[in-house]
Coordinates of C-alpha atoms and ligand atoms in Angstrom, one line a residue:
M1 CA -16.3 -31.3 52.9
L2 CA -18.1 -28.7 50.9
R3 CA -14.7 -26.4 50.9
D4 CA -12.9 -29.4 49.8
Y5 CA -15.3 -29.5 47.1
Q6 CA -14.8 -25.7 46.3
L7 CA -11.2 -26.4 46.6
R8 CA -11.0 -28.9 44.1
Q9 CA -13.3 -26.9 41.8
R10 CA -11.1 -23.7 41.8
E11 CA -7.8 -25.4 40.9
Y12 CA -9.5 -27.2 37.8
L13 CA -11.3 -24.1 36.8
L14 CA -7.2 -22.2 37.3
E15 CA -5.5 -24.9 35.4
I16 CA -8.5 -24.3 32.6
S17 CA -8.0 -21.1 32.3
K18 CA -4.1 -21.3 32.3
A19 CA -4.8 -23.8 29.5
I20 CA -6.8 -21.5 27.7
T21 CA -4.4 -18.8 27.6
A22 CA -1.5 -21.0 26.9
Q23 CA -2.6 -22.5 23.8
L24 CA -5.2 -21.6 21.3
D25 CA -5.4 -25.3 19.9
L26 CA -9.7 -25.7 20.8
D27 CA -9.9 -29.5 20.9
T28 CA -6.9 -29.7 23.6
V29 CA -8.8 -26.9 26.2
L30 CA -11.8 -28.4 25.4
R31 CA -10.4 -32.3 25.9
L32 CA -9.3 -31.0 29.4
I33 CA -12.5 -29.2 30.1
I34 CA -14.8 -32.3 29.8
Q35 CA -12.3 -34.2 31.8
Y36 CA -12.5 -31.9 35.0
A37 CA -15.8 -31.2 34.7
V38 CA -16.7 -35.4 35.0
E39 CA -14.0 -36.1 37.6
M40 CA -15.7 -32.5 39.6
L41 CA -19.6 -34.0 38.8
S42 CA -18.1 -37.9 39.9
G43 CA -20.1 -38.5 37.1
R44 CA -18.4 -41.5 34.6
A45 CA -18.3 -39.8 31.3
G46 CA -18.9 -37.0 29.3
L47 CA -19.2 -34.7 26.0
I48 CA -19.1 -31.3 24.5
A49 CA -20.8 -31.2 21.1
L50 CA -20.9 -27.0 19.4
R51 CA -23.1 -25.9 17.1
Q52 CA -22.1 -25.4 13.5
D53 CA -23.0 -23.2 11.1
D54 CA -26.1 -25.0 9.5
G55 CA -27.1 -25.4 13.3
S56 CA -26.4 -29.0 13.8
F57 CA -24.4 -30.4 16.9
H58 CA -20.7 -31.8 16.2
V59 CA -19.0 -34.0 19.3
R60 CA -15.9 -31.7 19.6
A61 CA -14.5 -33.6 22.8
S62 CA -15.7 -36.4 25.1
Y63 CA -14.9 -38.7 28.2
G64 CA -15.5 -41.9 28.8
L65 CA -17.1 -42.8 25.3
P66 CA -16.3 -44.0 22.5
A67 CA -15.0 -41.2 20.2
Q68 CA -15.5 -43.2 16.6
L69 CA -19.5 -43.3 17.0
P70 CA -20.4 -39.7 16.9
H71 CA -23.9 -39.8 15.2
L72 CA -25.1 -42.1 18.4
F73 CA -25.4 -39.7 20.3
A74 CA -27.5 -37.8 18.1
P75 CA -30.8 -38.0 20.0
L76 CA -29.3 -35.7 22.5
F77 CA -29.1 -33.0 20.2
A78 CA -32.7 -33.1 19.5
D79 CA -34.9 -30.0 20.0
I80 CA -32.3 -27.6 22.1
P81 CA -33.9 -24.0 22.1
Y82 CA -31.1 -21.1 20.4
Q83 CA -31.8 -17.9 22.0
L84 CA -31.1 -18.6 25.8
E85 CA -31.5 -15.8 28.9
R86 CA -28.6 -15.2 30.9
A87 CA -30.5 -15.5 34.3
D88 CA -32.2 -18.8 33.7
L89 CA -29.1 -21.3 33.2
A90 CA -29.6 -22.5 36.8
R91 CA -33.4 -24.0 36.1
W92 CA -32.6 -24.9 32.3
T93 CA -33.5 -28.1 31.4
L94 CA -33.9 -30.3 28.4
P95 CA -37.1 -31.9 27.1
D96 CA -37.0 -35.2 27.4
L97 CA -33.1 -35.9 28.5
E98 CA -33.5 -38.9 30.4
M99 CA -35.8 -40.7 27.9
K100 CA -32.8 -39.4 25.0
M101 CA -29.9 -40.5 27.2
T102 CA -31.5 -44.3 27.4
L103 CA -31.8 -44.3 23.6
V104 CA -28.2 -43.4 23.3
S105 CA -27.3 -45.5 26.1
A106 CA -29.2 -48.9 24.2
A107 CA -26.7 -47.3 21.0
L108 CA -24.5 -47.3 22.8
G109 CA -24.3 -50.0 25.0
L110 CA -23.4 -48.6 28.1
P111 CA -25.4 -48.7 31.2
L112 CA -26.1 -44.5 31.6
R113 CA -28.3 -43.7 34.3
Q114 CA -28.2 -40.0 35.5
V115 CA -27.9 -37.1 32.9
V116 CA -27.1 -33.6 33.3
A117 CA -26.8 -30.6 30.7
L118 CA -26.0 -27.1 30.2
P119 CA -25.6 -25.0 27.0
L120 CA -22.6 -22.9 26.2
V121 CA -23.8 -19.8 26.0
I122 CA -22.1 -16.4 24.1
R123 CA -23.8 -13.1 24.4
N124 CA -27.4 -15.1 24.6
S125 CA -26.7 -17.3 21.6
L126 CA -26.7 -20.9 21.6
I127 CA -22.6 -22.5 20.9
G128 CA -22.4 -26.0 22.1
M129 CA -23.8 -27.8 25.0
I130 CA -22.1 -30.4 27.7
Y131 CA -23.1 -33.0 28.8
I132 CA -22.6 -35.2 32.2
F133 CA -23.5 -38.9 32.6
R134 CA -23.1 -41.4 35.4
T135 CA -23.8 -45.2 35.8
E136 CA -25.0 -45.4 39.1
G137 CA -28.9 -44.1 40.8
V138 CA -27.5 -40.7 42.2
A139 CA -29.1 -38.0 40.5
F140 CA -27.3 -34.4 40.0
S141 CA -27.6 -32.2 42.3
T142 CA -28.6 -28.6 42.3
N143 CA -25.0 -27.5 43.1
D144 CA -23.4 -30.0 40.4
R145 CA -25.4 -27.9 38.0
Q146 CA -23.9 -24.7 39.3
V147 CA -20.4 -26.4 39.7
L148 CA -21.0 -27.8 35.7
A149 CA -21.9 -24.1 35.1
S150 CA -18.8 -22.6 35.5
F151 CA -17.2 -25.3 33.2
A152 CA -19.6 -24.6 30.5
D153 CA -18.4 -21.1 30.9
Q154 CA -14.9 -21.8 30.5
A155 CA -15.7 -24.0 27.2
A156 CA -17.6 -21.1 26.3
I157 CA -14.5 -18.6 26.7
A158 CA -12.6 -20.8 25.0
V159 CA -14.7 -21.4 21.9
Q160 CA -14.9 -17.7 21.6
N161 CA -11.3 -17.3 22.1
A162 CA -10.8 -19.7 19.4
R163 CA -13.0 -18.1 16.8
L164 CA -11.3 -14.4 17.5
Y165 CA -8.0 -16.0 17.0
Q166 CA -9.2 -18.1 13.6
E167 CA -10.7 -14.6 12.3
V168 CA -8.4 -12.4 13.1
T169 CA -5.6 -15.3 11.4
N170 CA -7.8 -15.3 8.3
E171 CA -8.0 -11.5 8.0
K172 CA -4.4 -11.1 8.3
R173 CA -3.8 -13.5 5.4
R174 CA -6.8 -12.2 3.7
L175 CA -4.8 -8.6 4.0
D176 CA -1.6 -9.9 3.6
A177 CA -2.6 -11.9 0.3
I178 CA -4.0 -8.0 -0.8
I179 CA -0.7 -6.0 0.4
A180 CA 1.8 -8.7 -1.3
N181 CA -0.1 -9.0 -4.2
S182 CA -1.4 -5.6 -4.8
G183 CA -0.1 -3.8 -8.3
D184 CA 0.6 -0.8 -6.2
G185 CA 3.8 -0.6 -4.0
I186 CA 3.2 -0.9 -0.6
M187 CA 5.4 -0.5 2.3
I188 CA 4.8 0.2 5.9
L189 CA 6.8 1.9 8.0
D190 CA 7.0 1.3 12.3
H191 CA 6.7 4.8 14.4
E192 CA 10.6 5.3 13.8
L193 CA 9.7 5.2 10.0
R194 CA 11.9 1.7 9.5
V195 CA 10.5 -0.6 7.0
Q196 CA 8.3 -3.6 8.4
V197 CA 6.2 -4.5 5.2
F198 CA 8.0 -4.1 1.6
N199 CA 5.5 -6.0 -1.6
K200 CA 6.4 -7.2 -4.2
A201 CA 5.3 -4.7 -6.1
L202 CA 7.7 -2.3 -4.9
E203 CA 10.9 -4.9 -4.9
A204 CA 10.0 -4.7 -8.7
M205 CA 9.9 -1.2 -8.6
T206 CA 12.7 -0.4 -7.0
G207 CA 15.2 -3.9 -7.6
V208 CA 15.7 -4.0 -3.7
S209 CA 14.7 -7.1 -2.2
A210 CA 11.7 -7.2 0.7
K211 CA 14.4 -8.8 2.7
R212 CA 17.3 -6.2 2.1
A213 CA 14.5 -3.5 3.2
I214 CA 12.8 -4.2 6.2
G215 CA 14.3 -2.6 9.1
R216 CA 16.2 -0.4 7.5
P217 CA 15.3 3.6 7.8
C218 CA 12.6 4.3 4.9
H219 CA 14.8 7.0 3.6
E220 CA 17.6 4.4 2.8
I221 CA 15.4 2.5 0.9
F222 CA 13.6 5.1 -0.9
D223 CA 15.5 8.1 -1.7
L224 CA 12.5 10.2 -3.4
H225 CA 13.7 13.1 -5.4
N226 CA 12.2 16.3 -6.0
R227 CA 11.8 16.0 -9.7
K228 CA 12.4 20.0 -10.2
E229 CA 15.0 20.9 -7.6
G230 CA 16.7 17.3 -7.6
T231 CA 16.5 17.6 -3.5
S232 CA 15.6 14.4 -1.5
I233 CA 12.1 15.0 0.0
C234 CA 12.9 11.9 2.2
K235 CA 16.0 13.1 4.1
S236 CA 15.4 16.6 3.9
E237 CA 11.4 18.0 5.6
C238 CA 11.2 14.6 6.6
P239 CA 7.5 15.0 5.7
L240 CA 6.4 11.9 8.1
K241 CA 5.4 13.6 11.2
F242 CA 1.4 13.3 11.5
K243 CA -0.1 14.3 13.7
S244 CA -3.4 13.1 13.5
P245 CA -5.3 10.1 11.8
Q246 CA -6.8 12.2 9.3
E247 CA -3.8 13.7 8.5
R248 CA -2.6 12.4 4.4
L249 CA 0.1 13.0 2.7
Y250 CA 0.9 13.4 -1.6
V251 CA 4.1 13.3 -2.7
E252 CA 5.6 12.9 -6.3
G253 CA 9.4 12.3 -7.3
D254 CA 11.7 10.6 -9.0
I255 CA 13.3 7.0 -7.5
T256 CA 16.3 5.3 -9.0
H257 CA 15.6 1.4 -9.5
R258 CA 19.0 -0.4 -9.0
D259 CA 19.6 -1.1 -12.4
G260 CA 19.3 3.0 -13.0
R261 CA 16.0 3.8 -14.5
V262 CA 14.3 6.6 -13.0
I263 CA 10.8 6.1 -11.9
T264 CA 8.4 8.9 -11.4
V265 CA 6.2 7.7 -8.2
G266 CA 3.4 9.1 -6.4
I267 CA 3.6 8.4 -3.0
A268 CA 0.0 8.5 -0.8
Y269 CA 1.4 8.5 3.7
S270 CA -1.4 7.8 6.0
P271 CA -0.9 7.3 9.6
L272 CA -1.6 4.3 11.8
F273 CA -2.2 5.5 15.8
D274 CA -2.9 3.6 18.6
D275 CA -5.8 3.9 21.1
D276 CA -3.7 6.1 22.8
G277 CA -2.8 8.6 20.0
Q278 CA 0.5 6.8 20.1
L279 CA 1.9 7.0 16.2
V280 CA 2.1 3.1 15.8
N281 CA 2.9 2.7 11.9
V282 CA 2.9 5.0 8.8
I283 CA 1.5 3.2 5.7
A284 CA 2.6 4.2 2.4
N285 CA 0.9 3.6 -0.9
V286 CA 3.5 3.7 -4.2
R287 CA 2.2 4.3 -7.7
D288 CA 4.5 4.0 -10.0
I289 CA 3.3 7.3 -12.4
T290 CA 6.1 7.5 -14.7
R291 CA 4.1 6.9 -18.0
F292 CA 2.1 9.9 -17.2
R293 CA 4.5 11.6 -16.8
E294 CA 6.1 10.5 -20.4
A295 CA 2.9 11.2 -21.7
E296 CA 2.6 14.7 -19.8
E297 CA 6.3 15.6 -21.3
M298 CA 5.3 14.1 -25.3
K299 CA 2.1 16.3 -25.0
S300 CA 4.2 19.6 -24.4
T301 CA 6.8 18.9 -26.3
F302 CA 4.3 18.2 -29.5
I303 CA 2.5 21.5 -28.6
S304 CA 6.7 23.1 -28.6
V305 CA 7.4 21.7 -31.5
I306 CA 4.1 22.1 -33.6
S307 CA 3.7 25.4 -32.7
H308 CA 7.6 26.4 -33.2
E309 CA 7.6 23.6 -36.5
L310 CA 4.5 25.3 -37.9
K311 CA 5.2 29.0 -37.6
T312 CA 8.5 29.3 -39.4
P313 CA 7.0 28.0 -43.1
V314 CA 4.1 30.2 -42.0
S315 CA 5.4 32.7 -41.3
L316 CA 8.3 32.7 -44.7
I317 CA 5.2 32.4 -46.8
K318 CA 2.9 35.1 -45.4
G319 CA 6.1 37.2 -45.3
Y320 CA 7.0 36.7 -49.2
A321 CA 3.1 37.1 -50.1
G322 CA 2.7 39.9 -48.4
T323 CA 5.4 41.6 -49.9
L324 CA 4.4 40.4 -53.3
R325 CA 1.2 41.7 -53.4
R326 CA 2.0 45.2 -52.3
E327 CA 0.6 47.4 -54.6
D328 CA 3.0 50.7 -54.3
A329 CA 5.7 48.1 -56.1
Q330 CA 7.0 47.2 -59.5
W331 CA 8.7 43.3 -59.3
D332 CA 10.8 42.0 -61.5
E333 CA 10.5 38.5 -63.5
Q334 CA 13.2 36.9 -61.2
T335 CA 12.3 38.2 -58.0
L336 CA 8.9 37.0 -59.0
R337 CA 10.5 33.9 -59.7
E338 CA 12.2 33.6 -56.4
S339 CA 9.7 34.5 -53.7
L340 CA 7.2 32.1 -55.7
A341 CA 9.6 29.6 -55.2
V342 CA 10.6 30.2 -51.0
I343 CA 6.7 30.4 -51.2
E344 CA 6.4 27.0 -53.1
E345 CA 9.0 25.0 -50.9
E346 CA 8.1 26.1 -47.4
S347 CA 4.3 25.2 -48.6
D348 CA 6.1 21.8 -49.6
R349 CA 7.5 21.6 -45.8
L350 CA 4.3 22.1 -44.1
N351 CA 2.6 19.4 -46.4
Q352 CA 5.6 16.7 -45.3
L353 CA 5.4 18.1 -41.7
I354 CA 1.5 17.3 -41.6
D355 CA 2.0 13.9 -43.3
N356 CA 4.9 13.0 -40.9
L357 CA 2.4 14.2 -38.2
L358 CA -0.4 12.0 -39.4
D359 CA 1.8 9.4 -39.6
A360 CA 3.2 9.2 -36.4
S361 CA -0.6 9.4 -34.9
R362 CA -1.7 6.4 -37.2
L363 CA 1.5 4.5 -36.1
Q364 CA 0.6 5.5 -31.9
A365 CA -3.3 4.4 -33.3
G366 CA -1.1 1.0 -34.0
A367 CA -2.0 0.9 -37.8
L368 CA 0.8 1.3 -40.6
K369 CA -0.9 -0.3 -43.7
L370 CA 1.6 -1.1 -45.8
E371 CA 1.0 -1.5 -50.1
L372 CA 3.0 -4.6 -50.6
G373 CA 4.9 -5.3 -54.6
Y374 CA 7.8 -6.1 -55.5
V375 CA 10.8 -3.1 -55.1
A376 CA 14.0 -2.4 -56.6
L377 CA 15.3 -0.6 -54.6
D378 CA 18.9 0.7 -56.3
K379 CA 15.7 2.5 -58.5
L380 CA 14.3 4.0 -56.1
A381 CA 17.1 5.4 -54.9
A382 CA 18.3 6.5 -57.9
Q383 CA 15.2 8.2 -58.2
T384 CA 15.8 9.9 -54.8
V385 CA 19.4 11.0 -55.1
E386 CA 18.2 12.6 -58.5
K387 CA 15.1 15.0 -56.6
F388 CA 17.7 15.9 -53.9
R389 CA 20.7 16.8 -56.1
T390 CA 18.6 20.0 -57.5
Q391 CA 18.2 20.8 -53.8
T392 CA 22.0 21.4 -52.8
R393 CA 25.0 22.3 -55.1
Q394 CA 27.4 22.3 -51.6
H395 CA 27.0 18.3 -51.7
M396 CA 28.3 15.8 -53.8
L397 CA 25.7 12.5 -54.3
S398 CA 26.7 9.5 -54.9
L399 CA 25.2 6.0 -55.7
D400 CA 26.4 2.7 -55.2
F401 CA 25.0 -0.2 -55.8
P402 CA 25.7 -3.8 -57.9
P403 CA 24.6 -4.5 -60.7
D404 CA 22.6 -7.7 -59.8
F405 CA 20.9 -6.4 -56.8
P406 CA 18.0 -8.2 -55.5
V407 CA 15.0 -6.8 -55.0
V408 CA 12.5 -6.7 -52.0
W409 CA 8.8 -7.1 -51.0
G410 CA 7.8 -4.1 -49.7
D411 CA 5.5 -0.8 -50.0
S412 CA 7.8 1.5 -52.4
E413 CA 6.1 4.7 -51.4
R414 CA 7.2 3.9 -47.6
L415 CA 10.2 3.1 -48.7
R416 CA 10.7 6.0 -50.6
Q417 CA 9.9 7.9 -47.5
V418 CA 12.6 6.3 -45.8
L419 CA 15.4 7.2 -48.1
S420 CA 14.2 10.7 -48.7
N421 CA 13.9 11.1 -44.6
L422 CA 17.5 9.6 -44.2
L423 CA 18.9 11.8 -47.5
S424 CA 17.4 15.1 -46.0
N425 CA 19.1 14.3 -43.0
A426 CA 22.4 13.5 -44.6
I427 CA 22.0 16.9 -46.1
K428 CA 20.9 18.9 -43.4
Y429 CA 23.5 17.7 -40.8
S430 CA 26.7 18.1 -42.7
P431 CA 26.8 22.0 -43.3
E432 CA 29.8 22.3 -45.0
G433 CA 29.0 20.2 -47.9
G434 CA 30.6 16.5 -48.7
T435 CA 29.5 13.4 -50.1
I436 CA 26.7 11.8 -49.8
R437 CA 27.0 8.1 -50.5
V438 CA 23.5 6.0 -50.9
S439 CA 24.8 2.1 -51.4
G440 CA 23.7 -1.1 -51.7
R441 CA 24.6 -5.0 -50.9
A442 CA 23.3 -8.2 -49.7
D443 CA 23.9 -11.5 -48.2
E444 CA 21.7 -14.6 -48.3
D445 CA 18.7 -13.2 -46.2
W446 CA 19.2 -9.7 -46.2
V447 CA 19.1 -6.5 -48.3
Y448 CA 21.4 -3.5 -46.5
V449 CA 21.1 0.2 -48.0
A450 CA 23.0 2.8 -45.9
V451 CA 23.4 6.3 -46.4
S452 CA 26.6 8.2 -45.0
D453 CA 27.5 11.3 -45.1
E454 CA 30.9 13.7 -44.0
G455 CA 28.6 15.7 -41.3
I456 CA 28.7 16.5 -37.7
G457 CA 28.4 13.2 -36.7
I458 CA 26.3 11.6 -33.6
P459 CA 27.6 11.2 -30.0
K460 CA 27.5 7.2 -29.0
E461 CA 24.8 8.0 -26.0
E462 CA 22.8 9.5 -28.9
Q463 CA 22.6 6.9 -31.0
E464 CA 19.3 4.8 -29.8
L465 CA 17.7 7.9 -28.9
I466 CA 17.3 9.4 -32.2
F467 CA 14.8 7.2 -33.2
D468 CA 12.8 8.1 -30.5
R469 CA 9.9 10.4 -31.2
F470 CA 10.5 14.3 -31.2
Y471 CA 13.8 13.1 -30.1
R472 CA 16.7 15.8 -31.7
V473 CA 19.8 16.1 -30.9
E474 CA 20.9 19.0 -28.6
S475 CA 23.3 21.1 -30.5
S476 CA 24.0 24.7 -32.2
L477 CA 23.1 23.1 -35.8
S478 CA 20.0 21.8 -34.7
R479 CA 18.8 24.8 -33.2
R480 CA 19.5 26.5 -36.3
T481 CA 18.1 24.0 -38.5
Q482 CA 14.4 22.9 -38.6
G483 CA 13.0 19.9 -37.7
A484 CA 10.0 18.0 -35.8
G485 CA 12.3 15.3 -34.4
L486 CA 10.1 12.5 -36.7
G487 CA 12.2 11.5 -39.7
L488 CA 13.9 8.7 -37.8
F489 CA 10.9 8.1 -35.9
L490 CA 9.3 7.0 -38.7
V491 CA 12.2 5.0 -40.6
K492 CA 12.1 2.8 -37.7
A493 CA 8.3 2.1 -38.1
V494 CA 8.5 1.5 -41.5
I495 CA 11.5 -0.6 -42.1
E496 CA 10.6 -2.7 -38.6
A497 CA 6.3 -3.1 -40.4
H498 CA 8.7 -4.4 -43.0
Q499 CA 10.3 -7.6 -40.7
G500 CA 13.5 -5.3 -41.2
R501 CA 16.5 -3.1 -39.1
V502 CA 17.8 0.2 -38.8
W503 CA 20.9 1.1 -37.6
V504 CA 23.6 4.5 -37.4
E505 CA 27.2 4.1 -36.9
S506 CA 28.8 7.1 -36.3
A507 CA 31.5 9.8 -34.4
P508 CA 31.0 13.0 -33.5
G509 CA 32.6 15.0 -36.2
Q510 CA 33.3 11.8 -37.9
G511 CA 30.0 11.5 -40.6
A512 CA 27.1 9.4 -40.0
T513 CA 26.5 5.9 -41.8
F514 CA 22.6 5.4 -41.1
V515 CA 22.2 1.8 -42.2
F516 CA 19.0 -0.3 -43.0
A517 CA 18.3 -4.2 -43.8
L518 CA 15.4 -5.6 -44.9
P519 CA 14.6 -9.6 -45.5
R520 CA 15.1 -11.1 -48.5
R521 CA 12.0 -13.0 -50.0
Ligands
LIG1 P1 12.5 16.1 -39.2 O1 12.8 14.8 -39.5 O2 11.4 15.6 -38.5 O3 12.1 17.0 -39.9 P2 14.5 15.5 -37.1 O4 15.3 15.6 -38.9 O5 15.3 16.9 -36.4 O6 13.4 16.4 -37.8 P3 15.3 13.0 -37.6 O7 15.1 13.0 -38.1 O8 14.2 11.8 -36.3 O9 14.6 14.9 -37.1 O10 16.4 13.4 -36.6 C1 16.9 13.2 -35.3 C2 17.7 13.9 -34.9 O11 18.5 12.8 -35.1 C3 18.1 15.1 -35.7 O12 17.3 16.5 -34.6 C4 19.8 14.9 -35.7 O13 19.9 15.9 -34.4 C5 20.3 13.5 -35.2 N1 20.6 13.1 -37.1 C6 19.6 12.4 -37.6 N2 20.7 12.9 -38.9 C7 21.5 13.1 -38.5 C8 22.6 12.8 -39.2 N3 22.8 12.3 -40.8 N4 24.0 13.5 -39.0 C9 23.7 14.0 -37.4 N5 22.9 13.9 -37.1 C10 21.7 13.1 -37.4
LIG2 MG1 15.2 14.1 -40.2

């Protein structure tokens, strides 16, 4: 008889553990537990209540009871001790339990006569209660309590599992969100260095979608090139051979976006090992450092350009001044005047360079103030051309503006600077001479001024770049001529500050025509 009983109990418990492992839905498992516990103890009804974070109890599963009236069970949950010793459970009782049952019984209108209650305990702390009721007089025995204890244990395990699962799920969601939305690129590789996770920032950086990347070997997606040697870091040395969890690897290099842009990245790789010391994952944090690289390059260009451009006029000035000062020499009038002219010219050049540099750095700080007024560009062009005529005998300078050329609203000094820069370039970059023509025309909305020369011209692929700061087209002429590569940068800035546009039409050997357009008022 007892054997039968134990056998049945074992079967029930086995079913429950199967249910616990097979599904993580807590309510289903608890419902099964309370049903079997009531059947095992020949009870009539039962319930499982879980303790909430605020200490109150909430009925999570019931059997043989009206489920829609949970508040009527409240008296059962009064005065329950929260800290429990495992050893005491066999003798554990709730104070005034019978009285509480009577209250509930009256409230529900159910003839409950006997009750047994046991706590659900995890690591000495109470997480819930299980209650079984009978409607007839036979009291619950010690054996019944023991049987119930094993159901209580199962229920506690189910609750614990569900909570852990919930925690892990939440943690995973949180991590997924962090990875997905991180400003840095994040890539997780498996132990064979195939991509498992590829976040949004990386998609943007590479132009490769996560869908395409996942499952592919890392080097296919991420062909990192060493900047100096151009060798592929991913393939050649395969640096990802980690031996210990503390190892880190940081590499910098270039990757090519699918749209052709070259992006400089710094990648920090860190390994993840399992408990047996096997490499499970490699986590790569990819940061776009293109801007830093550009800033670095800009700084070194700046320093080399400046030192070169400043040195030339300074050494000329010093050379001529030193010669003139020699006490053992008598200089005729002509030599004196020519030498002083060189000193004056070179000082002007220095002055110009310093002005340009100041303008360029002001522009970088975002401040180019215009002193606005009406400007007659045809007059301004005539004056500028006049000034340059004295500087060259090789070039023919011509002016071509219609008589009714409209005035524009602008800063006349800045616009004079624009014309000067364009004219000085036209002269500088047509070493064989030729005609330099400054012309104007207007349509309904715009006023156009063009400066054209018959010089060396500019290859198509350079035409955008020449407006960048410090950019000079590489050629034997540019190596011979002086220039910081600031002129056109300033031209563009001034014209754009006037809401205008500037561009160039040119082909190598065919001369160049620079045009700027300003809005008519
Ligand atoms: P800076 O004007 O600062 O003294 P720069 O003349 O070299 O120096 P920019 O005026 O900005 O600098 O011009 C940039 C580059 O564009 C030049 O170095 C030259 O290679 C090219 N360039 C400019 N104007 C012409 C032109 N008219 N014909 C051919 N190339 C030109
Ligand atoms: Mg120039």
